[in-house]
GROMACS .gro file of C-alpha atoms in nm:
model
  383
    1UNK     CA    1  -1.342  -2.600   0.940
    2UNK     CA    2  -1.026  -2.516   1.020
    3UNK     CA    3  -1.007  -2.098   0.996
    4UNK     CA    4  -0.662  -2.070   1.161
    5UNK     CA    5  -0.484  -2.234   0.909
    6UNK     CA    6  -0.685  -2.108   0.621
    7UNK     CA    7  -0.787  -1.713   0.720
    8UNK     CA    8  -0.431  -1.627   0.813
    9UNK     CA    9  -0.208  -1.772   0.566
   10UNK     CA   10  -0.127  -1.476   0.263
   11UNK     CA   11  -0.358  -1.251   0.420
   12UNK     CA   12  -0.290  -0.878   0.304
   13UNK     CA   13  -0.467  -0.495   0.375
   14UNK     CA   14  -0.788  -0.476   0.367
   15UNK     CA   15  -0.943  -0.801   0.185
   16UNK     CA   16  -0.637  -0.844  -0.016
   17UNK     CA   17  -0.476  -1.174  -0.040
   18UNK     CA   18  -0.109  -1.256  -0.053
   19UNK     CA   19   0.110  -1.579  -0.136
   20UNK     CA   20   0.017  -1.856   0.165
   21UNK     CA   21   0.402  -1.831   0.258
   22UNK     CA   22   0.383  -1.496   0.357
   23UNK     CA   23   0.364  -1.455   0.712
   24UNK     CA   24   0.502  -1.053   0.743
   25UNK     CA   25   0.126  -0.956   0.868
   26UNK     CA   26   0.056  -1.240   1.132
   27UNK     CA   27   0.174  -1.053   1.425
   28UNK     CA   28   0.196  -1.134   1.812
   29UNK     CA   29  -0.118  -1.343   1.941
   30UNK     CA   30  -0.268  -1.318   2.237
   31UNK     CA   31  -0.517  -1.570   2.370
   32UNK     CA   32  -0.808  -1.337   2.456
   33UNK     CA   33  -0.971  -1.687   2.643
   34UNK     CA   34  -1.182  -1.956   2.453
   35UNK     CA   35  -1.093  -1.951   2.088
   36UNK     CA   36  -1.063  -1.573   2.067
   37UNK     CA   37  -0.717  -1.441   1.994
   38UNK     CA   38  -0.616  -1.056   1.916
   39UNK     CA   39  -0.339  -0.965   1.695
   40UNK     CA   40  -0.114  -0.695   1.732
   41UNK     CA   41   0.252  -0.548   1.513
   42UNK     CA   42   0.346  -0.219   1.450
   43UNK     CA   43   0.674  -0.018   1.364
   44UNK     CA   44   0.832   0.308   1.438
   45UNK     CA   45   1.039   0.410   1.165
   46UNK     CA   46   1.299   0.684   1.169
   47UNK     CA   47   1.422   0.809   0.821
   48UNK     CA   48   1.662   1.049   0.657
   49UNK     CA   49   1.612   1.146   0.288
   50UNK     CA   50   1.805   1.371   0.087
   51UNK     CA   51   1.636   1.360  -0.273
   52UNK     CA   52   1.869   1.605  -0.503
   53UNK     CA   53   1.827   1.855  -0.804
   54UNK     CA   54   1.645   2.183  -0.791
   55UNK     CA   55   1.318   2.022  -0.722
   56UNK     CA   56   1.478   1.803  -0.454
   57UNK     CA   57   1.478   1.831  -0.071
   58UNK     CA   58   1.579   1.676   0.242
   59UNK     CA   59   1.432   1.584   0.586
   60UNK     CA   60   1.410   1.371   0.879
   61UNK     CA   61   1.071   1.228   0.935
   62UNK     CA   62   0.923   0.896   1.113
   63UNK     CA   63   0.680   0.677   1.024
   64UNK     CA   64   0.440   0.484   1.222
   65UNK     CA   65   0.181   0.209   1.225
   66UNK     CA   66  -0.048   0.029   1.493
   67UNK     CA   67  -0.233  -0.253   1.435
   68UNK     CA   68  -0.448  -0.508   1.608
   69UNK     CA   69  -0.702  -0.778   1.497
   70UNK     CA   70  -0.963  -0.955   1.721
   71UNK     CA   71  -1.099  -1.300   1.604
   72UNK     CA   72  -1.344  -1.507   1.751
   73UNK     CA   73  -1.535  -1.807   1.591
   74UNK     CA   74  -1.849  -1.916   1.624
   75UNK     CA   75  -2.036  -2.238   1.473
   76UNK     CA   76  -2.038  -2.171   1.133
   77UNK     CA   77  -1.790  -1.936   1.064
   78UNK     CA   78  -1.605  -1.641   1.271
   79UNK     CA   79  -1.563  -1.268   1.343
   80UNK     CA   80  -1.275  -1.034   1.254
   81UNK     CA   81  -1.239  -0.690   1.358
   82UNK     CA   82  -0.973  -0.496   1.298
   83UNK     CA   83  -0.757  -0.124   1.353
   84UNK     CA   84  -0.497   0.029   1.202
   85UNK     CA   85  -0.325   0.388   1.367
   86UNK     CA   86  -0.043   0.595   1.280
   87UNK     CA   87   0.111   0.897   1.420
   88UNK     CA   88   0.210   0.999   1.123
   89UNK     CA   89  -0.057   1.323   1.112
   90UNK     CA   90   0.180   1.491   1.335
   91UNK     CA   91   0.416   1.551   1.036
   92UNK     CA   92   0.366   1.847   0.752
   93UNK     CA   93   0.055   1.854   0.540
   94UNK     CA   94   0.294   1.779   0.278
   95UNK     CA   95   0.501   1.460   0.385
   96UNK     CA   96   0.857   1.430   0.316
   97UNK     CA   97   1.054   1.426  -0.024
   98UNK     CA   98   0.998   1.174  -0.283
   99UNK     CA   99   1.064   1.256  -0.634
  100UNK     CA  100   0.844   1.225  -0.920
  101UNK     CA  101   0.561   1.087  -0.652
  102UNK     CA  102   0.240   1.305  -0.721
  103UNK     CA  103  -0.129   1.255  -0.537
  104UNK     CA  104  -0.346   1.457  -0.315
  105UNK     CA  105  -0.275   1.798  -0.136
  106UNK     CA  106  -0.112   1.995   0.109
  107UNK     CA  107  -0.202   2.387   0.190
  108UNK     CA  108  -0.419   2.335  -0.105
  109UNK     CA  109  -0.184   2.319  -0.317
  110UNK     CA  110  -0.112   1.991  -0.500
  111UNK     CA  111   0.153   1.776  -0.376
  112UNK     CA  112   0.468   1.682  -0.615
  113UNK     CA  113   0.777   1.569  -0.543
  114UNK     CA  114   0.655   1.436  -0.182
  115UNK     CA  115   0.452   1.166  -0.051
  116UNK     CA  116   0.200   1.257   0.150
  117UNK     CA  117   0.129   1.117   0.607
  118UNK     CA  118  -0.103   0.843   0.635
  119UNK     CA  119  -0.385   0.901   0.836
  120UNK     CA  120  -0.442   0.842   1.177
  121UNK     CA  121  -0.752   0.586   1.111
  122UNK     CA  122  -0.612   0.374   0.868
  123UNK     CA  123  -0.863   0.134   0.919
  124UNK     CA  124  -1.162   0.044   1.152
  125UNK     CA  125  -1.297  -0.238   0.992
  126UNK     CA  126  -1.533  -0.590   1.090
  127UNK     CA  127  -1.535  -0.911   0.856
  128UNK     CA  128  -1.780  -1.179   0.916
  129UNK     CA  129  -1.674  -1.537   0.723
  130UNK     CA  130  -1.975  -1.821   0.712
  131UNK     CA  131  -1.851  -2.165   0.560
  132UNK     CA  132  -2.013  -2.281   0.231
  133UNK     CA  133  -1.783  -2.624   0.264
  134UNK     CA  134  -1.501  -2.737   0.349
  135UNK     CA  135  -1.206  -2.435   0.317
  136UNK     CA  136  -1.458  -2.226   0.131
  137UNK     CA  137  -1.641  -1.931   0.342
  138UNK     CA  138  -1.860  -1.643   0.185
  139UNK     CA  139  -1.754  -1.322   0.342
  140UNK     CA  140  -1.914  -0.978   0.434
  141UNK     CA  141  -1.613  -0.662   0.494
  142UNK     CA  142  -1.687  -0.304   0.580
  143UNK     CA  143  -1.671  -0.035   0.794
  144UNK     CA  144  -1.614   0.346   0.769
  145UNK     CA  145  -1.235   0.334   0.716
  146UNK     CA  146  -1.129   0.029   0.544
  147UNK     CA  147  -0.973  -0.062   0.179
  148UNK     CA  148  -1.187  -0.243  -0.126
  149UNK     CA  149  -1.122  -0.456  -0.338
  150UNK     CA  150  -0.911  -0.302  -0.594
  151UNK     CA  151  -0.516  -0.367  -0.670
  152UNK     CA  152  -0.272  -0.565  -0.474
  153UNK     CA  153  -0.235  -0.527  -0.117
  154UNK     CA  154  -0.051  -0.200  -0.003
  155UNK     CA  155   0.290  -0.166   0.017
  156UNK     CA  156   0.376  -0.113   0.380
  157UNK     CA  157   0.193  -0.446   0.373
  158UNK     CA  158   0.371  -0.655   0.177
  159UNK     CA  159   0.748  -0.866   0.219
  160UNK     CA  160   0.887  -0.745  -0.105
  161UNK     CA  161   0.840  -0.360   0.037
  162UNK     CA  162   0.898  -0.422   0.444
  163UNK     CA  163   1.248  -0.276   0.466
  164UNK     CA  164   1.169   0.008   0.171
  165UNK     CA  165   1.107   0.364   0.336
  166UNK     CA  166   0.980   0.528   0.063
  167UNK     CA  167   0.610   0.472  -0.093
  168UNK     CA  168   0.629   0.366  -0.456
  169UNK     CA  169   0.590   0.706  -0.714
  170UNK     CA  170   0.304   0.434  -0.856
  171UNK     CA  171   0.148   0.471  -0.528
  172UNK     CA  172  -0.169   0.584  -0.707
  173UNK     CA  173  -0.232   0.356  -0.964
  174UNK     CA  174  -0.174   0.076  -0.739
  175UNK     CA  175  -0.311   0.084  -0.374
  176UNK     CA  176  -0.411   0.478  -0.292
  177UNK     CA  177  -0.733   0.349  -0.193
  178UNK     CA  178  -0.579   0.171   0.127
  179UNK     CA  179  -0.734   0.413   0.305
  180UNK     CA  180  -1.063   0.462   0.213
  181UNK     CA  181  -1.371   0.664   0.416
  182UNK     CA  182  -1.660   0.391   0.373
  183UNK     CA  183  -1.628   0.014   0.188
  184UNK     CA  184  -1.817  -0.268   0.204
  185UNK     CA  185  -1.686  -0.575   0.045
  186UNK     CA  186  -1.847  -0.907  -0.028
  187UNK     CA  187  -1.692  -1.258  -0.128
  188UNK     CA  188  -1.625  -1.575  -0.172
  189UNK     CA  189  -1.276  -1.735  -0.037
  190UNK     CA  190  -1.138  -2.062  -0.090
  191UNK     CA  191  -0.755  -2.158  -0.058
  192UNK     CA  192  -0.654  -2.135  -0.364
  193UNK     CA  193  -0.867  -1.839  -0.511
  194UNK     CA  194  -1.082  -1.537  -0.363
  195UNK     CA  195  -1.372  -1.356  -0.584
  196UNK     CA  196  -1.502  -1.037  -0.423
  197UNK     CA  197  -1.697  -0.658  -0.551
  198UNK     CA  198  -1.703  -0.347  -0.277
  199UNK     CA  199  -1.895  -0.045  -0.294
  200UNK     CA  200  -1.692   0.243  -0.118
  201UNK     CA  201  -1.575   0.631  -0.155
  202UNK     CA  202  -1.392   0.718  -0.447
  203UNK     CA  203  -1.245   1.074  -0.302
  204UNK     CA  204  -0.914   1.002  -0.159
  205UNK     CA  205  -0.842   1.143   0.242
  206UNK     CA  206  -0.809   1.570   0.229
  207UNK     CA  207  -0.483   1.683   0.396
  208UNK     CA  208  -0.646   1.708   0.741
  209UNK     CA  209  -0.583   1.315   0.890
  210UNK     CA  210  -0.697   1.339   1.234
  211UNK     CA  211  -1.033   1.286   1.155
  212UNK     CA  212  -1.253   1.026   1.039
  213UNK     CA  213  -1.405   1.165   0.700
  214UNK     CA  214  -1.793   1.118   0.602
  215UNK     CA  215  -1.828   0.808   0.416
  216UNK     CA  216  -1.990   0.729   0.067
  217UNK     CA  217  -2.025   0.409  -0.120
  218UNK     CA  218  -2.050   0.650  -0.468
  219UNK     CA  219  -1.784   0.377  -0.653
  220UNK     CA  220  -1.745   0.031  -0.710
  221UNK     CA  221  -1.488  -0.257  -0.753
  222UNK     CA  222  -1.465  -0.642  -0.867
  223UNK     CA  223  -1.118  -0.843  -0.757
  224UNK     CA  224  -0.995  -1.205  -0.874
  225UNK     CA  225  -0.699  -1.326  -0.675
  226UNK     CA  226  -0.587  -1.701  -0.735
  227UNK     CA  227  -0.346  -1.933  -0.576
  228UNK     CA  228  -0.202  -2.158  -0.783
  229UNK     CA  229   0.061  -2.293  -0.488
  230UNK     CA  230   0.159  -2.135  -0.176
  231UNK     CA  231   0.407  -1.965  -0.336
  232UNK     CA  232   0.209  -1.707  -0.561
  233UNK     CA  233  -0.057  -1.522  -0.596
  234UNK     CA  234  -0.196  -1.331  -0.887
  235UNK     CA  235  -0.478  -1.111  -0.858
  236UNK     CA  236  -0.656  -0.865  -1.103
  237UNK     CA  237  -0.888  -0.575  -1.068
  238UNK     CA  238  -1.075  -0.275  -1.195
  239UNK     CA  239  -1.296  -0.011  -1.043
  240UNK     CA  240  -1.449   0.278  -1.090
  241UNK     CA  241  -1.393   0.582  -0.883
  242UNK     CA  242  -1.615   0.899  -0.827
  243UNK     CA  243  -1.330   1.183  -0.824
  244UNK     CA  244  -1.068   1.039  -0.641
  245UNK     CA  245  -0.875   1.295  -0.676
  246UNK     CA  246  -0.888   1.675  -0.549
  247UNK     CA  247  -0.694   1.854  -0.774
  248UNK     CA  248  -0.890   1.705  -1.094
  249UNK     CA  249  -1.248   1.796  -0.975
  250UNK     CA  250  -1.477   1.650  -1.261
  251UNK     CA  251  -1.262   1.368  -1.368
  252UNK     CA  252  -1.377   1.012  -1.253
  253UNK     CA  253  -1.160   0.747  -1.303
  254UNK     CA  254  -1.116   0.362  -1.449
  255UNK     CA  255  -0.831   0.183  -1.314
  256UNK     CA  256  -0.719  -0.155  -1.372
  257UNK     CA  257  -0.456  -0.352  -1.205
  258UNK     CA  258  -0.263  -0.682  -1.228
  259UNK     CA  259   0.004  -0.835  -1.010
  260UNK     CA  260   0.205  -1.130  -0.956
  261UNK     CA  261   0.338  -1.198  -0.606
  262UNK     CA  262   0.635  -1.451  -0.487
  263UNK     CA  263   0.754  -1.591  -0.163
  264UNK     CA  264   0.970  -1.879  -0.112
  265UNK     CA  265   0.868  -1.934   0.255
  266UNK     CA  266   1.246  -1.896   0.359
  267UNK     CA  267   1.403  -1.572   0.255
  268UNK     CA  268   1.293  -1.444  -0.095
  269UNK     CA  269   0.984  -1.237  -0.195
  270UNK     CA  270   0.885  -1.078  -0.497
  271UNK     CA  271   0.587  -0.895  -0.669
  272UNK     CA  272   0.538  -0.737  -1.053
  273UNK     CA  273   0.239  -0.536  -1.153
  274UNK     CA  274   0.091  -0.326  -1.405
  275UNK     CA  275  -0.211  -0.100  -1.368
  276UNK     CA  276  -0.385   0.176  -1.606
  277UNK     CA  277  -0.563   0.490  -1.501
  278UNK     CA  278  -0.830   0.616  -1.743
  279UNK     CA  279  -0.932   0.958  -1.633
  280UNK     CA  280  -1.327   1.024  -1.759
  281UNK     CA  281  -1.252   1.303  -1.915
  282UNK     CA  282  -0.908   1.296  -1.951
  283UNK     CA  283  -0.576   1.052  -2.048
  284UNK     CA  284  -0.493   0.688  -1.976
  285UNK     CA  285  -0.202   0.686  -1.785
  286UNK     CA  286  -0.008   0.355  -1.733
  287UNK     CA  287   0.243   0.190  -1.490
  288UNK     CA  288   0.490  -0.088  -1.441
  289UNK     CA  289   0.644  -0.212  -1.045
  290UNK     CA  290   0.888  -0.452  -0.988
  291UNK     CA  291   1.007  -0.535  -0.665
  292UNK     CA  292   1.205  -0.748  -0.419
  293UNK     CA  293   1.375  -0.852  -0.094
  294UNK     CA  294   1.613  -1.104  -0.044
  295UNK     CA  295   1.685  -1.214   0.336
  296UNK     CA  296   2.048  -1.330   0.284
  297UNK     CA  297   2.112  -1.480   0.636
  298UNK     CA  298   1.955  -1.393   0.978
  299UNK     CA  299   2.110  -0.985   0.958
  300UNK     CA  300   2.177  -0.908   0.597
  301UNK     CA  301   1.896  -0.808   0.369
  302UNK     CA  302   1.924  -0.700  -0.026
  303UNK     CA  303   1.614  -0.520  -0.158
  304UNK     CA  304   1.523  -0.318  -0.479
  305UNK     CA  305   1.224  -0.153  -0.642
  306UNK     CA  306   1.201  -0.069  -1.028
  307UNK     CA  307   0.912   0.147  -1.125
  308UNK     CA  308   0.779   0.312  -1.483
  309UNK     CA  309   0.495   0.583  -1.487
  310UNK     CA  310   0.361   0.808  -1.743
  311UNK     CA  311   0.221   1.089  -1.565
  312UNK     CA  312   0.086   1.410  -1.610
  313UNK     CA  313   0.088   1.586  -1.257
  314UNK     CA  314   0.392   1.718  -1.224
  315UNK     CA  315   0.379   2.068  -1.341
  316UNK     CA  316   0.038   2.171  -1.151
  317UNK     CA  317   0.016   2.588  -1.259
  318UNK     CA  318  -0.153   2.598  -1.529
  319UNK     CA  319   0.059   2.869  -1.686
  320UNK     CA  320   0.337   2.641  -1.696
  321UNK     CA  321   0.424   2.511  -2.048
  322UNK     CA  322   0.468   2.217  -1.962
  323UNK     CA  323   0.114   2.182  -1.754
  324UNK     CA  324  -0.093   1.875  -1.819
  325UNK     CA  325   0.191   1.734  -2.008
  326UNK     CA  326   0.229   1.338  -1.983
  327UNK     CA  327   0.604   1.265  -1.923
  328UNK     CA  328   0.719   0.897  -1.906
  329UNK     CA  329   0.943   0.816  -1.581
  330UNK     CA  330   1.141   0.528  -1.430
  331UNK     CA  331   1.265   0.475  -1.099
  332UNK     CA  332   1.530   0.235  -0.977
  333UNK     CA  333   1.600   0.208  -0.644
  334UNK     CA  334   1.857  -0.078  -0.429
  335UNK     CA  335   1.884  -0.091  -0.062
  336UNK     CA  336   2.033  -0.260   0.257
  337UNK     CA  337   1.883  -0.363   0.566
  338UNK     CA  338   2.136  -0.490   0.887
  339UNK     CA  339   1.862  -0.670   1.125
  340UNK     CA  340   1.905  -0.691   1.493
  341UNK     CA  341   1.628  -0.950   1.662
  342UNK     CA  342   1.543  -0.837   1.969
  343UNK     CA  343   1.323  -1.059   2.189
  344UNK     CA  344   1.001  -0.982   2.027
  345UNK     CA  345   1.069  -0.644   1.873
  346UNK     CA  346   1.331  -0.638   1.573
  347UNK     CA  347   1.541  -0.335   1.467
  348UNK     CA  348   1.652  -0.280   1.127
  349UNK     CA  349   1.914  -0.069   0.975
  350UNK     CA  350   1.995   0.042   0.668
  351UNK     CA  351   1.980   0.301   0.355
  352UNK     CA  352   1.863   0.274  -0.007
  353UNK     CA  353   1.970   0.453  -0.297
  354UNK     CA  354   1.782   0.586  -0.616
  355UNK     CA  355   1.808   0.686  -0.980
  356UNK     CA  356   1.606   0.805  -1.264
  357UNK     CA  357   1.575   0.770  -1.609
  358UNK     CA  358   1.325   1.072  -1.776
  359UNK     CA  359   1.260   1.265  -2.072
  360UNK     CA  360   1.518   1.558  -2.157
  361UNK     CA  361   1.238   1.806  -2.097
  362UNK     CA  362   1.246   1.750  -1.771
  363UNK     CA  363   1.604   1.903  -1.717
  364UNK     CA  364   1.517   2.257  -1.586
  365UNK     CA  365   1.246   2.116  -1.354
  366UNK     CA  366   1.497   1.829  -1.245
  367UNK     CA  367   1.836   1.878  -1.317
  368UNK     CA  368   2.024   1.597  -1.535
  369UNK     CA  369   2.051   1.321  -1.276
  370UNK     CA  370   1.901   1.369  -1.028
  371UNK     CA  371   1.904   1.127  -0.767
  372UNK     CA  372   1.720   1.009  -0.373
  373UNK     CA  373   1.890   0.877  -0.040
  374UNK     CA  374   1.780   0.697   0.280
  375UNK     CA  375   1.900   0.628   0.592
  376UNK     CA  376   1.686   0.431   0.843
  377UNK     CA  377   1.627   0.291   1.188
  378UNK     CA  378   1.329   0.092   1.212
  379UNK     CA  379   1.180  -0.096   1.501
  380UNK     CA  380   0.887  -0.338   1.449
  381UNK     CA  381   0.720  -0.559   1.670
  382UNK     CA  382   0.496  -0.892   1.603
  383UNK     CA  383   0.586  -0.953   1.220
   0.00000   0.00000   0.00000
């Protein structure tokens, strides 16, 4: 069997799987002698925000990720191990600006209005594949920081998000369990369609990320993904988590997700996804993603990201009024990315603008319009 042209092609984070056009994740290879080959990409990524109204903030931050992938096969199948760093630990507890984004804490307090650093394990992972027949292997994933098999792949991970420098405010109902302290994952993969369940922890990482947490496998997900060309790929999911989240201690959760992903092959990408949050106790919360980049020529790229959340995090004290209250919100975001190739690194620069459509209630918290900015410089290197 053939695994270099059928592992790589629309591989995502973790186990996810991607259209077979996509190629953002493949990297630099290295012949490591025989048939064994490591991986590596990564990006540096200055940014500027200035996110307005009274809840709003500015700040100059960077982002960073490291990642390299070892594969060797052996008759019968082959072996995959994996790493993912950042350096992003070294910023704040809380992250930088992002409004409307909610998730996890910072000081102990919950964070709102900001999106919390990555960690600086963001994965140590091994997959073994063993071929059942022809392009079809049954697969074994784990390790103690990893991602299962629930919602699309993460966002830093896929095309239609690569020049975006802010993490989606659906961050988590989509893919907040990219990073995840303990997951084992088993499968079936074929070309055109990937079955899989994982065991794994259902807490999400505490505010202290340069450390590798204890991990669990206290929750469980299933995962259908299916190719119908090697253009698309639509995958659906649920799970349930044992109190992902710190500030609701008590409260497990059912989530659910759906997506539909696009590349051309040439210069267009696109995904759209739903997903639905059922706290146990506690409210179903729902939301929508749309997003895209367009390549225009070999420098110019066009790139936007539509979002709609209902969510009911956003006034944490619990003598506010409007505590536990489930406001309906909507992003809308454009930006522009000028790319420079350089040898094997490329720089991109550009800037993104946002708006937001919410309830009237919101007003004191958020002023009228309130609106986000970027400016950004970032290098990459392998994808």
């Amino acid at each position: 069997m053939d695994h270099a042209t059928m592992a790589h092609g629309g591989e995502g984070s973790g186990t996810s799987r991607l259209p077979a056009n996509e190629t953002m994740n493949h990297g630099a290879m290295i012949g490591l002698g025989g048939e064994t080959t490591l991986m590596v990409h990564g990006y540096a990524w200055g940014v500027y925000t200035d996110q307005t109204g009274p809840r709003g903030d500015e700040k100059v931050y960077v982002q960073s990720m490291a990642m390299a992938t070892v594969t060797t096969p052996f008759e019968g199948g082959k072996f995959t191990a994996q790493t993912m760093l950042s350096l992003e630990p070294a910023m704040r507890h809380d992250g930088y600006p992002n409004l409307f984004a909610t998730g996890e804490v910072a000081y102990g307090q919950p964070l709102v209005d900001r999106q919390h650093p990555h960690d600086l394990f963001m994965e140590l992972s091994a997959r073994v594949d063993l071929d059942l027949a022809p392009d079809v292997t049954a697969f074994v994933y784990g390790g103690p920081v990893g991602e299962p098999a629930l919602g699309p792949s993460a966002f830093m991970h896929r095309a239609s998000a690569r020049y975006n420098p802010e993490a989606p405010i659906t961050h988590h109902w989509f893919d907040s369990t990219h990073i995840t302290y303990g997951v084992v994952t088993g499968g079936i993969a074929a070309k055109s369609f990937q079955l899989e369940a994982s065991a794994f922890r259902g807490r999400e990482p505490d505010e202290h990320r340069w450390n590798i947490e204890t991990p669990k496998l206290d929750s469980w997900s299933v995962r259908a993904s299916f190719a119908p060309s090697p253009a698309y790929l639509l995958q659906a999911s649920y799970g349930h988590l044992k109190e992902p989240e710190e500030q609701h201690p008590g409260e497990d959760e059912n989530r659910f997700t759906a997506s539909a992903h696009f590349n051309d092959g040439k210069e267009l990408s696109a995904m759209a996804a739903f997903s639905s949050k059922n706290r146990q106790p506690g409210e179903t919360l729902t939301a929508w993603l749309g997003e895209v980049n367009w390549d225009i020529d070999r420098h110019h790229t066009l790139f936007g990201r539509v979002e709609n959340v209902a969510n009911d995090e956003l006034f944490p004290d619990h003598l506010d009024p409007l505590h536990d209250r489930k406001f309906r919100v909507s992003k809308f975001q454009a930006g522009y990315a000028y790319r420079l190739p350089l040898g094997p690194a490329n720089l991109a620069l550009g800037g993104t603008i946002a708006a937001f459509a919410k309830p009237n209630a919101l007003d004191a918290a958020y002023g009228s319009n309130p609106m986000g900015y970027t400016l950004f410089a970032k290098l990459s290197f392998g994808d």
